Short mmCIF file of C-alpha atoms in Angstrom, two decimals:
data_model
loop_
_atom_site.label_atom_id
_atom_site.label_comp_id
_atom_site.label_asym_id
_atom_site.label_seq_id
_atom_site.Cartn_x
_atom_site.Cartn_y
_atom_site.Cartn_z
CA UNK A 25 -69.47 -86.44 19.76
CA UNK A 26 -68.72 -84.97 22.84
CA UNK A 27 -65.28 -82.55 22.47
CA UNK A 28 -62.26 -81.85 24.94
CA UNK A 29 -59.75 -79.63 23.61
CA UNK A 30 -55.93 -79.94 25.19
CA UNK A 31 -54.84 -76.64 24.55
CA UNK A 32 -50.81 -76.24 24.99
CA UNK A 33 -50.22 -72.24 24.81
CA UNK A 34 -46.03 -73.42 24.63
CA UNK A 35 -46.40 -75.47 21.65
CA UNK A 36 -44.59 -73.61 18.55
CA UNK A 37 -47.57 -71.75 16.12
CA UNK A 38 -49.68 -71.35 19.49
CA UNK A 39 -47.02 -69.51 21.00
CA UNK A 40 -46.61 -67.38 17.80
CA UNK A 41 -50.67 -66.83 17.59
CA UNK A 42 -51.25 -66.90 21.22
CA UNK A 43 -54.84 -65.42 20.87
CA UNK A 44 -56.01 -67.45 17.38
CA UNK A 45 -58.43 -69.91 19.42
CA UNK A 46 -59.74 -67.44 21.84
CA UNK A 47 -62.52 -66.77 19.92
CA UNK A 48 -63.47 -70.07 19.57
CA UNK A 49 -63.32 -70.90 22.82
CA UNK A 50 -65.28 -67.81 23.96
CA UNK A 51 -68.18 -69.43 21.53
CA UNK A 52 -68.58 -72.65 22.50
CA UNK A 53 -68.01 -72.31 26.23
CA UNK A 54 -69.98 -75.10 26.94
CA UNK A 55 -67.34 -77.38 25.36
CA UNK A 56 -64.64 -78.89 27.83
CA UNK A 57 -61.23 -77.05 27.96
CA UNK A 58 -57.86 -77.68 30.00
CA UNK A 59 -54.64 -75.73 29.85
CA UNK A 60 -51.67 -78.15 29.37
CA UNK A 61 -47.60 -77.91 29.06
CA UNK A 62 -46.60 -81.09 31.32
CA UNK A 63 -47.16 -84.98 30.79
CA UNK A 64 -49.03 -84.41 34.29
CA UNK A 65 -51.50 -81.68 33.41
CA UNK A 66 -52.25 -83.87 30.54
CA UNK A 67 -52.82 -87.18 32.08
CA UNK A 68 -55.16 -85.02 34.71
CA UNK A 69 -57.18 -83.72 31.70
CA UNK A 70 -57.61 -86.53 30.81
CA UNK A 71 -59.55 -88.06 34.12
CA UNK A 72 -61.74 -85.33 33.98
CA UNK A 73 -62.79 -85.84 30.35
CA UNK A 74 -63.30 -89.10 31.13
CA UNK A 75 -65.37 -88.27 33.63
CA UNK A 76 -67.72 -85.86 31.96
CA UNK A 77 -67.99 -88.24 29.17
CA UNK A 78 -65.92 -86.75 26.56
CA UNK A 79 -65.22 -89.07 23.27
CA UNK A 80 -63.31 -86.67 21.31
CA UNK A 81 -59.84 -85.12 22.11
CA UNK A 82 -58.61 -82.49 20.32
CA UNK A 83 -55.34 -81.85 21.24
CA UNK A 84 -53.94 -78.51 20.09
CA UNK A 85 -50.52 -78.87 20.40
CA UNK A 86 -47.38 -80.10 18.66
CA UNK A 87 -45.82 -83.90 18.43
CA UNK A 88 -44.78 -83.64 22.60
CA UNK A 89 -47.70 -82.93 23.36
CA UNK A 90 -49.16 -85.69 21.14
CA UNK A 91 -47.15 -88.11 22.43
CA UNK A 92 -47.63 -87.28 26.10
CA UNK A 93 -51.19 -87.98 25.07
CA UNK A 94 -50.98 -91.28 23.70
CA UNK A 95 -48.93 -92.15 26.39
CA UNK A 96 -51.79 -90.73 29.12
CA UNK A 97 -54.28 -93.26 27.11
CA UNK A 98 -52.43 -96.13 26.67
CA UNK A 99 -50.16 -96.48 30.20
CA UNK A 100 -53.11 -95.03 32.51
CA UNK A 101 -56.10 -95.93 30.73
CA UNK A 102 -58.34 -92.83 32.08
CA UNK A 103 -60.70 -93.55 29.66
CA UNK A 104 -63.15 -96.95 29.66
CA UNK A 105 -63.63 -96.71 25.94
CA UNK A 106 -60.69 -95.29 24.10
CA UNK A 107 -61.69 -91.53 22.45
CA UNK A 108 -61.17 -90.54 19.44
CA UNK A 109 -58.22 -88.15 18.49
CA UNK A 110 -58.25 -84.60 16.60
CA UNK A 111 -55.34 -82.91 16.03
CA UNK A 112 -54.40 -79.26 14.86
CA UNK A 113 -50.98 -78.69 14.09
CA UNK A 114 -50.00 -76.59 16.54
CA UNK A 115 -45.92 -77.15 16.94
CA UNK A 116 -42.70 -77.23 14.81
CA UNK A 117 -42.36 -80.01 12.70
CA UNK A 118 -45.88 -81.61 13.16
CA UNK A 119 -45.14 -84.93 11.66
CA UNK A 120 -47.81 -86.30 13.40
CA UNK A 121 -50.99 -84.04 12.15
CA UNK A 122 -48.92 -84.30 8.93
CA UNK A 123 -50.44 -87.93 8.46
CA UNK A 124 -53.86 -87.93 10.46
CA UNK A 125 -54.15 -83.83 11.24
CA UNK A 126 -57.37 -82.36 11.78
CA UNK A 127 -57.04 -79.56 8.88
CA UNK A 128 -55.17 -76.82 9.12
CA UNK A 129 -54.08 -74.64 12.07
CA UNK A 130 -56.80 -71.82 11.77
CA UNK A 131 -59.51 -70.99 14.04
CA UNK A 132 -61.81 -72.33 11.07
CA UNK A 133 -60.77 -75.67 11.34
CA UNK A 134 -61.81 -76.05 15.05
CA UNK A 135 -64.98 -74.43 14.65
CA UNK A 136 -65.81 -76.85 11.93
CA UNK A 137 -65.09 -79.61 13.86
CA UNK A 138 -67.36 -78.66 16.68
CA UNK A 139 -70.32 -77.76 14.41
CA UNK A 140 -70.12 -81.20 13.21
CA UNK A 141 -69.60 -82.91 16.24
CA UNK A 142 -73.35 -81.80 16.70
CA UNK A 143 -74.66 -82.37 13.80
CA UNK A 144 -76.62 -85.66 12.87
CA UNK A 145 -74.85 -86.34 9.84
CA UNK A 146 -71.31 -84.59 10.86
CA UNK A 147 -68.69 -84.28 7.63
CA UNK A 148 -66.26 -85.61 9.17
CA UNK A 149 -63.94 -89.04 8.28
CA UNK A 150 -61.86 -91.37 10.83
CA UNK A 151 -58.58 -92.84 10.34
CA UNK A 152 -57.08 -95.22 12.39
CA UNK A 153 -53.21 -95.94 13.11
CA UNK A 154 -51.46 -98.38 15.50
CA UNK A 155 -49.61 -96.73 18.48
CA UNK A 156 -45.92 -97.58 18.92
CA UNK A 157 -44.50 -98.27 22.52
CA UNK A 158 -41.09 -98.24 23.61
CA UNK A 159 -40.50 -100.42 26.56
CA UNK A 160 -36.90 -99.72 28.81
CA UNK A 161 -35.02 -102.52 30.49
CA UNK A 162 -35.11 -100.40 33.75
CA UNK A 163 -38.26 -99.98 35.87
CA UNK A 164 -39.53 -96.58 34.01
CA UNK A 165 -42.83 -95.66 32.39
CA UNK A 166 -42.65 -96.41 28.76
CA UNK A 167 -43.15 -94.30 25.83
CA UNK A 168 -45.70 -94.12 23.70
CA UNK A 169 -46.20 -92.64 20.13
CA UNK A 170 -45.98 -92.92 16.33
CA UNK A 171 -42.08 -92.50 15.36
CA UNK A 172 -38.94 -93.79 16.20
CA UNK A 173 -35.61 -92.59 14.61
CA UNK A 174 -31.90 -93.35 15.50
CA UNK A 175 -28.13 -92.96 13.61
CA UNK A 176 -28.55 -89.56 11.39
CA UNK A 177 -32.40 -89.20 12.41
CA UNK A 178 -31.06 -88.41 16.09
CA UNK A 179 -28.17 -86.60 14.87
CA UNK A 180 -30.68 -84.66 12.67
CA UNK A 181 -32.80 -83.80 15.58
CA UNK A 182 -30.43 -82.57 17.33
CA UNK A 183 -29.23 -80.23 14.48
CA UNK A 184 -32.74 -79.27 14.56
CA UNK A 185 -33.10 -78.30 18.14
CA UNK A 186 -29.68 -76.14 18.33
CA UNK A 187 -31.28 -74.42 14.83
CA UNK A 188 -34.56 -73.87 16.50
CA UNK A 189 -34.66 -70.49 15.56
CA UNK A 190 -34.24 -70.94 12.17
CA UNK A 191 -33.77 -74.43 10.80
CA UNK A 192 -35.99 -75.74 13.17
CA UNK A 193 -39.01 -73.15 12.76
CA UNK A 194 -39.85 -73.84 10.05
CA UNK A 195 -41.24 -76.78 10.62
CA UNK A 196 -41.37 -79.68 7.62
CA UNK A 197 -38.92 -77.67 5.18
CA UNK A 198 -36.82 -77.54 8.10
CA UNK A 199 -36.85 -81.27 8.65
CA UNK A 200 -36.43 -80.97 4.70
CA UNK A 201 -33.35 -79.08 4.30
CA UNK A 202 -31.72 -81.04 7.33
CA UNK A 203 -32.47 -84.28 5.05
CA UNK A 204 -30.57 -81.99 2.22
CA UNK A 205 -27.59 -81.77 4.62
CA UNK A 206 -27.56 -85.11 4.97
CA UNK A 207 -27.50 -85.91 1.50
CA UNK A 208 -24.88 -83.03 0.37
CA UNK A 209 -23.01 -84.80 3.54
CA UNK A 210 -23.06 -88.70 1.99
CA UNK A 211 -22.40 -87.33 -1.69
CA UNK A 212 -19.29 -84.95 -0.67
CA UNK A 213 -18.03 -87.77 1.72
CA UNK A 214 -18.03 -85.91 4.66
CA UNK A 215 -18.52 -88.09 7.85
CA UNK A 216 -20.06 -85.13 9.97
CA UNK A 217 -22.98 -86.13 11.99
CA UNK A 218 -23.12 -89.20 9.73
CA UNK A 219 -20.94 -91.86 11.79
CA UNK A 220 -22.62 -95.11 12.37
CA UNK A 221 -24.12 -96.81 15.00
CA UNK A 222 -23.53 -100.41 15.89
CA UNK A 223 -26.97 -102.13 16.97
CA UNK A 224 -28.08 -105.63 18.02
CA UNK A 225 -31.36 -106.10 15.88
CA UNK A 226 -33.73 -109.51 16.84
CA UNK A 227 -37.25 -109.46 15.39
CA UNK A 228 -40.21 -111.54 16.65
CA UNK A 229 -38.42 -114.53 18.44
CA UNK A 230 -35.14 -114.47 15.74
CA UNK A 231 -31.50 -113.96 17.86
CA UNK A 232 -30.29 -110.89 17.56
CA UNK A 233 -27.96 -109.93 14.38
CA UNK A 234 -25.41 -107.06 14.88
CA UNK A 235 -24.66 -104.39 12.21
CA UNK A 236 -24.32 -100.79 11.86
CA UNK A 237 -26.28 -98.24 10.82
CA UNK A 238 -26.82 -95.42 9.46
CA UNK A 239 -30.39 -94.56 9.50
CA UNK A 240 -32.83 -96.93 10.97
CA UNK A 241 -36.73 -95.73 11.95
CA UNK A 242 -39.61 -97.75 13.01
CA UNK A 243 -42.95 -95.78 12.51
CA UNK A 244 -47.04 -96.61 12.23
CA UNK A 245 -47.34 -93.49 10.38
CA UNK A 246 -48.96 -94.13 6.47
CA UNK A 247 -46.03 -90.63 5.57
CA UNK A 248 -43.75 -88.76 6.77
CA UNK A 249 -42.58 -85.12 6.24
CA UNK A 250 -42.91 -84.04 3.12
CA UNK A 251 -45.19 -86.44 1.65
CA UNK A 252 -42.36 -89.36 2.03
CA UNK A 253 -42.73 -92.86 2.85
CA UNK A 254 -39.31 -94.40 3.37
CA UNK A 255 -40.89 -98.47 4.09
CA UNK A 256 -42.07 -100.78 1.95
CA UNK A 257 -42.94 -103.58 3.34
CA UNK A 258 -45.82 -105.95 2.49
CA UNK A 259 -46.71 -107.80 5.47
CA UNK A 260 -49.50 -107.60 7.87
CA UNK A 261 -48.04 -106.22 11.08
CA UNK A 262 -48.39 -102.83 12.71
CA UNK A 263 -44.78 -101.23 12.99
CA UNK A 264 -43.08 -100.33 9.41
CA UNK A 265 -39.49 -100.95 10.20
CA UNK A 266 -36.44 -99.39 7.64
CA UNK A 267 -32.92 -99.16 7.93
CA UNK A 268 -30.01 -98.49 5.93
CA UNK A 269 -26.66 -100.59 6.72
CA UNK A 270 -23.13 -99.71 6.18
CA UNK A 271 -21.60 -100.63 3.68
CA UNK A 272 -24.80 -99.09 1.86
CA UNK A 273 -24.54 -99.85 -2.53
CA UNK A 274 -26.59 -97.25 -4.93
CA UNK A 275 -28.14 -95.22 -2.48
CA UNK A 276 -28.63 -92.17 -5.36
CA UNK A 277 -29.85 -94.40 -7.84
CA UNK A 278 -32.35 -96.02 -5.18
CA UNK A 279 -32.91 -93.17 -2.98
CA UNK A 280 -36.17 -91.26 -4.78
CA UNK A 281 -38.05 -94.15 -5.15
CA UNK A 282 -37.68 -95.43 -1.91
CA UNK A 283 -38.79 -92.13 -0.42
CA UNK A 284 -41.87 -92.30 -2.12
CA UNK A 285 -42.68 -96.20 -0.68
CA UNK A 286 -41.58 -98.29 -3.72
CA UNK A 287 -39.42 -100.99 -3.89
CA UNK A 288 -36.21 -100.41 -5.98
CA UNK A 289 -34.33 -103.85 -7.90
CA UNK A 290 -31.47 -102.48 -5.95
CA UNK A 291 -32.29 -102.11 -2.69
CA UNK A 292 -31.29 -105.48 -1.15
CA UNK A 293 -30.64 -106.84 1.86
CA UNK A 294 -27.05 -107.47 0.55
CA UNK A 295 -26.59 -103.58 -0.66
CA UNK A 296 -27.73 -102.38 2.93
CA UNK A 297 -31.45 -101.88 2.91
CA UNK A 298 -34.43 -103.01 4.78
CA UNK A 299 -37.67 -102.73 5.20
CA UNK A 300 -40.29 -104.96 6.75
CA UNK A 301 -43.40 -104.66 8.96
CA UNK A 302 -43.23 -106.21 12.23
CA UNK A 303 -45.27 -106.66 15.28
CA UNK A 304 -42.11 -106.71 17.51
CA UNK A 305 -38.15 -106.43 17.71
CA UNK A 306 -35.80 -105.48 20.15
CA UNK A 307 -33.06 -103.12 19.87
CA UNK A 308 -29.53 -102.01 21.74
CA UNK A 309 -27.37 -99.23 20.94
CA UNK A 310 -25.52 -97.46 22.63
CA UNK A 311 -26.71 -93.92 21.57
CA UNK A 312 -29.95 -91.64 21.91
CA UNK A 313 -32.90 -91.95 19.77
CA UNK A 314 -36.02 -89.83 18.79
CA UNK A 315 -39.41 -90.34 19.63
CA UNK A 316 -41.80 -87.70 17.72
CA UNK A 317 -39.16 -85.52 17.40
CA UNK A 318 -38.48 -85.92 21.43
CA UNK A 319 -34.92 -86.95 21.68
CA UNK A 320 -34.27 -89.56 24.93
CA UNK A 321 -31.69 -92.14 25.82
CA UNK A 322 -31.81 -95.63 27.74
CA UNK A 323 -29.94 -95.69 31.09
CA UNK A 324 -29.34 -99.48 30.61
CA UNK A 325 -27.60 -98.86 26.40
CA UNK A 326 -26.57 -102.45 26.99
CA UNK A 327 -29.76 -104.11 27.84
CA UNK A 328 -32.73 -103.94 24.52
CA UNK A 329 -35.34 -101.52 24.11
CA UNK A 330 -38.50 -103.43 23.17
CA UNK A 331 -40.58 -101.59 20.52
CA UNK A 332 -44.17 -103.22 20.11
CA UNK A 333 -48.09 -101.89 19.50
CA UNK A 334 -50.48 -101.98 22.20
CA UNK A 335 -53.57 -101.28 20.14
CA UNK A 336 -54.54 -98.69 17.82
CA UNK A 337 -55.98 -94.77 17.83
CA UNK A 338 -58.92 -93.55 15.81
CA UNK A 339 -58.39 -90.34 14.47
CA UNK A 340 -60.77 -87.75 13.14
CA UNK A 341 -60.41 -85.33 10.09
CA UNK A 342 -62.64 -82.25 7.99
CA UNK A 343 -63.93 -84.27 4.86
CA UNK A 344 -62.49 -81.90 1.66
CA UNK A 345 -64.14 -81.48 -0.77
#
């Protein structure tokens, strides 16, 4: 393989280890390189991987920088043949590398993966996952990446980013104990940060059914943070869609299994859950939503966002033994 590392110097643990790379990179300096904070830097990378015939990106940064990324591959299509992906989890919450990460965010880990990209028989395993894209009812670039949140997930984020400097650092445990919040919230009663959200839902070609929501995330990630893996659906289609309704029945006696990707006898339809894989629905709301832990809003809340896969990303990880 031939390597391009995306090095972000602003994403979280990089910013905290500024120099734990440098010796890498002093190493193998024959191995391409590019400094990158913006969607622009990244896209121009990009181009010039492409054109010295890289097939690996490694992108050392955290989710934004991920999803900038995907979106760089998927909107401007630098590359002829798509590259594979590496990535060392180098931000906050790192939900992404949480489910098809590199290894772990030492020096170590990218020095293996170079050695083996030259080797003949290289230790190394691939993964693939479908990309999500978020398409706007206004003329503006969509947005590309691997999990969509809205109702408490946004509200959560949010919590997140004012906590930053403590919440927030510390990365999955901090998405962890907001999720504890939540819960202490719905068991005590309290309505803080927990008020609904009325959306239109239509999947495939079905009219659109209005409800409201509490929670309701559409990801192509196999977990989340934490090991959890709130969807289980059974059919063949790329985006695994969950939602929890209001009125909601049972949620405490349902809740643990569901988190780890079981069905529960009582989570139905009629008691407020659902979970299904899709290939395509359409949304409105008028609220913000998360993307990768990127919070953004529509400019059009009345019109549908249009959430849908336009292919798939191979991803490369360290073999363990």
């Amino acid at each position: 393989m031939h390597v391009g590392i995306l090095h972000n110097s602003l994403s979280g643990r990089n910013r905290r280890k500024p120099a734990l790379f440098q010796e890498i990179y002093l190493k193998y300096p024959e191995v391409q390189r590019a400094e990158v904070s913006t969607p622009a830097d990244i896209l121009e990378a990009l181009k010039t991987f492409a054109h010295r015939q890289v097939n690996c990106v490694v992108v050392n940064g955290g989710d934004g920088t991920i999803q900038a990324t995907i979106g760089a591959l998927f909107h401007h299509r630098p590359f002829a043949l798509m590259p594979r992906l590496a990535v060392l989890p180098a931000g906050t919450a790192n939900l992404i590398a949480g489910d098809v990460g590199l290894g772990r965010f030492e020096s170590h880990t990218l020095e293996q993966l170079l050695v083996q990209a030259e080797a003949m028989t290289p230790g190394l395993c691939f993964e693939t996952r479908p990309v999500l894209r978020i398409q706007f009812p206004e003329s503006r670039e969509p947005l590309h990446g691997m999990f969509f949140g809205a109702g408490a997930i946004y509200h959560g984020t949010q919590l997140g980013i004012e906590t930053k400097q403590s919440i927030g650092r510390l990365g999955e445990w901090g998405a962890g104990l907001i999720l504890l919040k939540f819960l202490l919230a719905l068991a005590s009663g309290s309505r803080k940060g927990l008020n609904p959200i009325t959306v239109r839902v239509a999947t495939g070609e079905s009219a659109p059914l209005q409800h409201e929501y509490l929670v309701l995330l559409v990801t192509t990630l196999d977990r989340l943070f934490l090991g959890m893996k709130p969807f289980w659906g059974k059919q063949s289609q790329p985006l695994r869609y969950t939602s929890l309704r209001v009125p909601y029945r049972y949620l405490w006696r349902a809740l643990p299994t569901l988190f780890r990707g079981k069905t529960h006898p009582l989570a139905t339809t009629e008691h407020g859950y659902v979970s299904e894989n899709l290939s395509r629905l359409r949304l409105v709301f008028n609220s913000g939503f998360v993307l990768d832990g990127e919070v953004y809003a529509s400019s059009l809340p009345e019109e549908p966002l249009t959430l849908d896969s336009p292919g798939e990303l191979s991803f490369v990880r360290l073999k363990t033994e």
